[in-house]
């Protein structure tokens, strides 16, 4: 079994920063792609950022230059540093790991106030 535990969500003011963390555990014996999706009420889920086992990153246009994804392979943990936050970033953020199939974290709420 594979489990992902997220942390770091919360309430911040516009222009502020927030860091998310997601730790994968279970029967994962190789380094796999990981990343973050988000979903706001009434909107489709969108891919925010991803990172390969080798460290190659990809970002949604809406967050490019503001968010940074990174990983610690020894800990099977992926991070998302979010800077210059705006109310449009308000959503539930879900981490994932691509291993045999996609495994999802439980989601963490990020709320950005005006």
PDB file of C-alpha atoms in Angstrom:
ATOM      1  CA  UNK A   1       0.000   0.000   0.000  1.00  0.00           C
ATOM      2  CA  UNK A   2       1.003   3.603  -0.600  1.00  0.00           C
ATOM      3  CA  UNK A   3      -0.021   6.595   1.474  1.00  0.00           C
ATOM      4  CA  UNK A   4       0.670  10.295   1.088  1.00  0.00           C
ATOM      5  CA  UNK A   5       0.354  12.724   3.966  1.00  0.00           C
ATOM      6  CA  UNK A   6       0.147  16.442   3.241  1.00  0.00           C
ATOM      7  CA  UNK A   7       0.806  19.363   5.513  1.00  0.00           C
ATOM      8  CA  UNK A   8       1.329  23.100   5.351  1.00  0.00           C
ATOM      9  CA  UNK A   9      -2.011  24.457   4.202  1.00  0.00           C
ATOM     10  CA  UNK A  10      -3.599  27.427   5.870  1.00  0.00           C
ATOM     11  CA  UNK A  11      -4.787  30.996   5.588  1.00  0.00           C
ATOM     12  CA  UNK A  12      -2.526  33.750   4.289  1.00  0.00           C
ATOM     13  CA  UNK A  13      -2.960  37.289   3.056  1.00  0.00           C
ATOM     14  CA  UNK A  14      -2.447  38.243  -0.567  1.00  0.00           C
ATOM     15  CA  UNK A  15       1.227  38.669  -1.295  1.00  0.00           C
ATOM     16  CA  UNK A  16       2.216  36.188   1.371  1.00  0.00           C
ATOM     17  CA  UNK A  17       3.925  32.827   1.160  1.00  0.00           C
ATOM     18  CA  UNK A  18       3.119  29.286   2.150  1.00  0.00           C
ATOM     19  CA  UNK A  19       5.011  26.008   1.942  1.00  0.00           C
ATOM     20  CA  UNK A  20       3.380  22.628   1.407  1.00  0.00           C
ATOM     21  CA  UNK A  21       4.892  19.232   2.123  1.00  0.00           C
ATOM     22  CA  UNK A  22       3.823  15.749   1.066  1.00  0.00           C
ATOM     23  CA  UNK A  23       5.467  12.562   2.304  1.00  0.00           C
ATOM     24  CA  UNK A  24       4.885   9.248   0.558  1.00  0.00           C
ATOM     25  CA  UNK A  25       5.209   5.987   2.433  1.00  0.00           C
ATOM     26  CA  UNK A  26       4.600   2.322   1.779  1.00  0.00           C
ATOM     27  CA  UNK A  27       5.942  -0.141  -0.742  1.00  0.00           C
ATOM     28  CA  UNK A  28       7.725   2.316  -3.015  1.00  0.00           C
ATOM     29  CA  UNK A  29      11.224   1.107  -3.786  1.00  0.00           C
ATOM     30  CA  UNK A  30      12.113   3.391  -6.670  1.00  0.00           C
ATOM     31  CA  UNK A  31      12.008   7.130  -7.192  1.00  0.00           C
ATOM     32  CA  UNK A  32       8.856   8.163  -9.060  1.00  0.00           C
ATOM     33  CA  UNK A  33       7.383  11.365 -10.445  1.00  0.00           C
ATOM     34  CA  UNK A  34       5.518  13.458  -7.900  1.00  0.00           C
ATOM     35  CA  UNK A  35       3.624  16.706  -7.984  1.00  0.00           C
ATOM     36  CA  UNK A  36       0.662  18.835  -7.032  1.00  0.00           C
ATOM     37  CA  UNK A  37      -2.836  19.414  -8.350  1.00  0.00           C
ATOM     38  CA  UNK A  38      -5.351  21.919  -7.048  1.00  0.00           C
ATOM     39  CA  UNK A  39      -9.101  22.310  -7.269  1.00  0.00           C
ATOM     40  CA  UNK A  40     -11.177  25.346  -6.454  1.00  0.00           C
ATOM     41  CA  UNK A  41     -14.963  25.208  -5.966  1.00  0.00           C
ATOM     42  CA  UNK A  42     -16.759  25.065  -9.294  1.00  0.00           C
ATOM     43  CA  UNK A  43     -13.556  24.649 -11.263  1.00  0.00           C
ATOM     44  CA  UNK A  44     -11.744  21.740 -12.839  1.00  0.00           C
ATOM     45  CA  UNK A  45      -8.766  20.194 -11.153  1.00  0.00           C
ATOM     46  CA  UNK A  46      -5.546  21.531 -12.636  1.00  0.00           C
ATOM     47  CA  UNK A  47      -1.952  20.419 -12.514  1.00  0.00           C
ATOM     48  CA  UNK A  48       0.078  22.991 -10.612  1.00  0.00           C
ATOM     49  CA  UNK A  49       3.562  21.526 -10.724  1.00  0.00           C
ATOM     50  CA  UNK A  50       5.359  18.251 -11.258  1.00  0.00           C
ATOM     51  CA  UNK A  51       8.849  16.922 -10.770  1.00  0.00           C
ATOM     52  CA  UNK A  52      10.470  13.827 -12.221  1.00  0.00           C
ATOM     53  CA  UNK A  53      12.724  11.379 -10.444  1.00  0.00           C
ATOM     54  CA  UNK A  54      15.661  13.230 -11.968  1.00  0.00           C
ATOM     55  CA  UNK A  55      14.491  16.642 -10.802  1.00  0.00           C
ATOM     56  CA  UNK A  56      13.013  18.034 -14.016  1.00  0.00           C
ATOM     57  CA  UNK A  57      10.171  20.417 -13.156  1.00  0.00           C
ATOM     58  CA  UNK A  58       7.066  21.653 -14.913  1.00  0.00           C
ATOM     59  CA  UNK A  59       4.649  24.410 -13.875  1.00  0.00           C
ATOM     60  CA  UNK A  60       1.263  25.712 -14.827  1.00  0.00           C
ATOM     61  CA  UNK A  61       1.501  29.087 -16.534  1.00  0.00           C
ATOM     62  CA  UNK A  62      -0.547  30.655 -13.759  1.00  0.00           C
ATOM     63  CA  UNK A  63       2.061  29.846 -11.094  1.00  0.00           C
ATOM     64  CA  UNK A  64       5.292  29.989 -13.071  1.00  0.00           C
ATOM     65  CA  UNK A  65       7.768  32.304 -11.405  1.00  0.00           C
ATOM     66  CA  UNK A  66       5.891  32.260  -8.097  1.00  0.00           C
ATOM     67  CA  UNK A  67       5.845  28.586  -7.079  1.00  0.00           C
ATOM     68  CA  UNK A  68       8.772  26.213  -6.709  1.00  0.00           C
ATOM     69  CA  UNK A  69       8.498  22.440  -6.536  1.00  0.00           C
ATOM     70  CA  UNK A  70      11.294  20.348  -5.067  1.00  0.00           C
ATOM     71  CA  UNK A  71      11.811  16.883  -3.659  1.00  0.00           C
ATOM     72  CA  UNK A  72      13.863  14.882  -1.221  1.00  0.00           C
ATOM     73  CA  UNK A  73      14.269  11.436  -2.728  1.00  0.00           C
ATOM     74  CA  UNK A  74      15.621   9.907   0.467  1.00  0.00           C
ATOM     75  CA  UNK A  75      12.403  10.881   2.227  1.00  0.00           C
ATOM     76  CA  UNK A  76      10.040  10.352  -0.724  1.00  0.00           C
ATOM     77  CA  UNK A  77       8.798  13.843  -0.018  1.00  0.00           C
ATOM     78  CA  UNK A  78       7.723  16.567  -2.409  1.00  0.00           C
ATOM     79  CA  UNK A  79       7.464  20.242  -1.505  1.00  0.00           C
ATOM     80  CA  UNK A  80       5.693  23.226  -2.974  1.00  0.00           C
ATOM     81  CA  UNK A  81       6.880  26.689  -2.014  1.00  0.00           C
ATOM     82  CA  UNK A  82       4.255  29.271  -2.931  1.00  0.00           C
ATOM     83  CA  UNK A  83       5.159  32.952  -3.031  1.00  0.00           C
ATOM     84  CA  UNK A  84       3.276  36.099  -4.028  1.00  0.00           C
ATOM     85  CA  UNK A  85      -0.021  34.378  -3.378  1.00  0.00           C
ATOM     86  CA  UNK A  86      -3.261  35.804  -4.728  1.00  0.00           C
ATOM     87  CA  UNK A  87      -6.908  34.967  -3.982  1.00  0.00           C
ATOM     88  CA  UNK A  88      -6.964  33.031  -7.267  1.00  0.00           C
ATOM     89  CA  UNK A  89      -4.615  30.514  -5.655  1.00  0.00           C
ATOM     90  CA  UNK A  90      -7.294  29.556  -3.129  1.00  0.00           C
ATOM     91  CA  UNK A  91      -8.009  25.851  -3.560  1.00  0.00           C
ATOM     92  CA  UNK A  92      -7.549  22.420  -2.102  1.00  0.00           C
ATOM     93  CA  UNK A  93      -4.092  21.204  -3.028  1.00  0.00           C
ATOM     94  CA  UNK A  94      -3.511  17.506  -3.635  1.00  0.00           C
ATOM     95  CA  UNK A  95      -0.139  15.851  -3.956  1.00  0.00           C
ATOM     96  CA  UNK A  96       0.401  12.681  -5.938  1.00  0.00           C
ATOM     97  CA  UNK A  97       2.960  10.032  -6.709  1.00  0.00           C
ATOM     98  CA  UNK A  98       3.043   8.086  -9.970  1.00  0.00           C
ATOM     99  CA  UNK A  99       3.741   4.487  -9.001  1.00  0.00           C
ATOM    100  CA  UNK A 100       1.948   1.676 -10.842  1.00  0.00           C
ATOM    101  CA  UNK A 101      -1.045   4.008 -10.677  1.00  0.00           C
ATOM    102  CA  UNK A 102      -1.584   7.516  -9.327  1.00  0.00           C
ATOM    103  CA  UNK A 103      -1.797   7.735  -5.549  1.00  0.00           C
ATOM    104  CA  UNK A 104      -3.270  10.867  -3.980  1.00  0.00           C
ATOM    105  CA  UNK A 105      -2.842  12.739  -0.764  1.00  0.00           C
ATOM    106  CA  UNK A 106      -5.843  13.739   1.304  1.00  0.00           C
ATOM    107  CA  UNK A 107      -5.709  17.366   0.221  1.00  0.00           C
ATOM    108  CA  UNK A 108      -4.815  20.489   2.137  1.00  0.00           C
ATOM    109  CA  UNK A 109      -6.764  23.743   2.030  1.00  0.00           C
ATOM    110  CA  UNK A 110      -4.989  26.911   0.961  1.00  0.00           C
ATOM    111  CA  UNK A 111      -6.958  30.123   1.413  1.00  0.00           C
ATOM    112  CA  UNK A 112      -5.616  33.490   0.312  1.00  0.00           C
ATOM    113  CA  UNK A 113      -7.471  36.549   1.572  1.00  0.00           C
ATOM    114  CA  UNK A 114      -7.579  39.926  -0.149  1.00  0.00           C
TER     115      UNK A 114
END
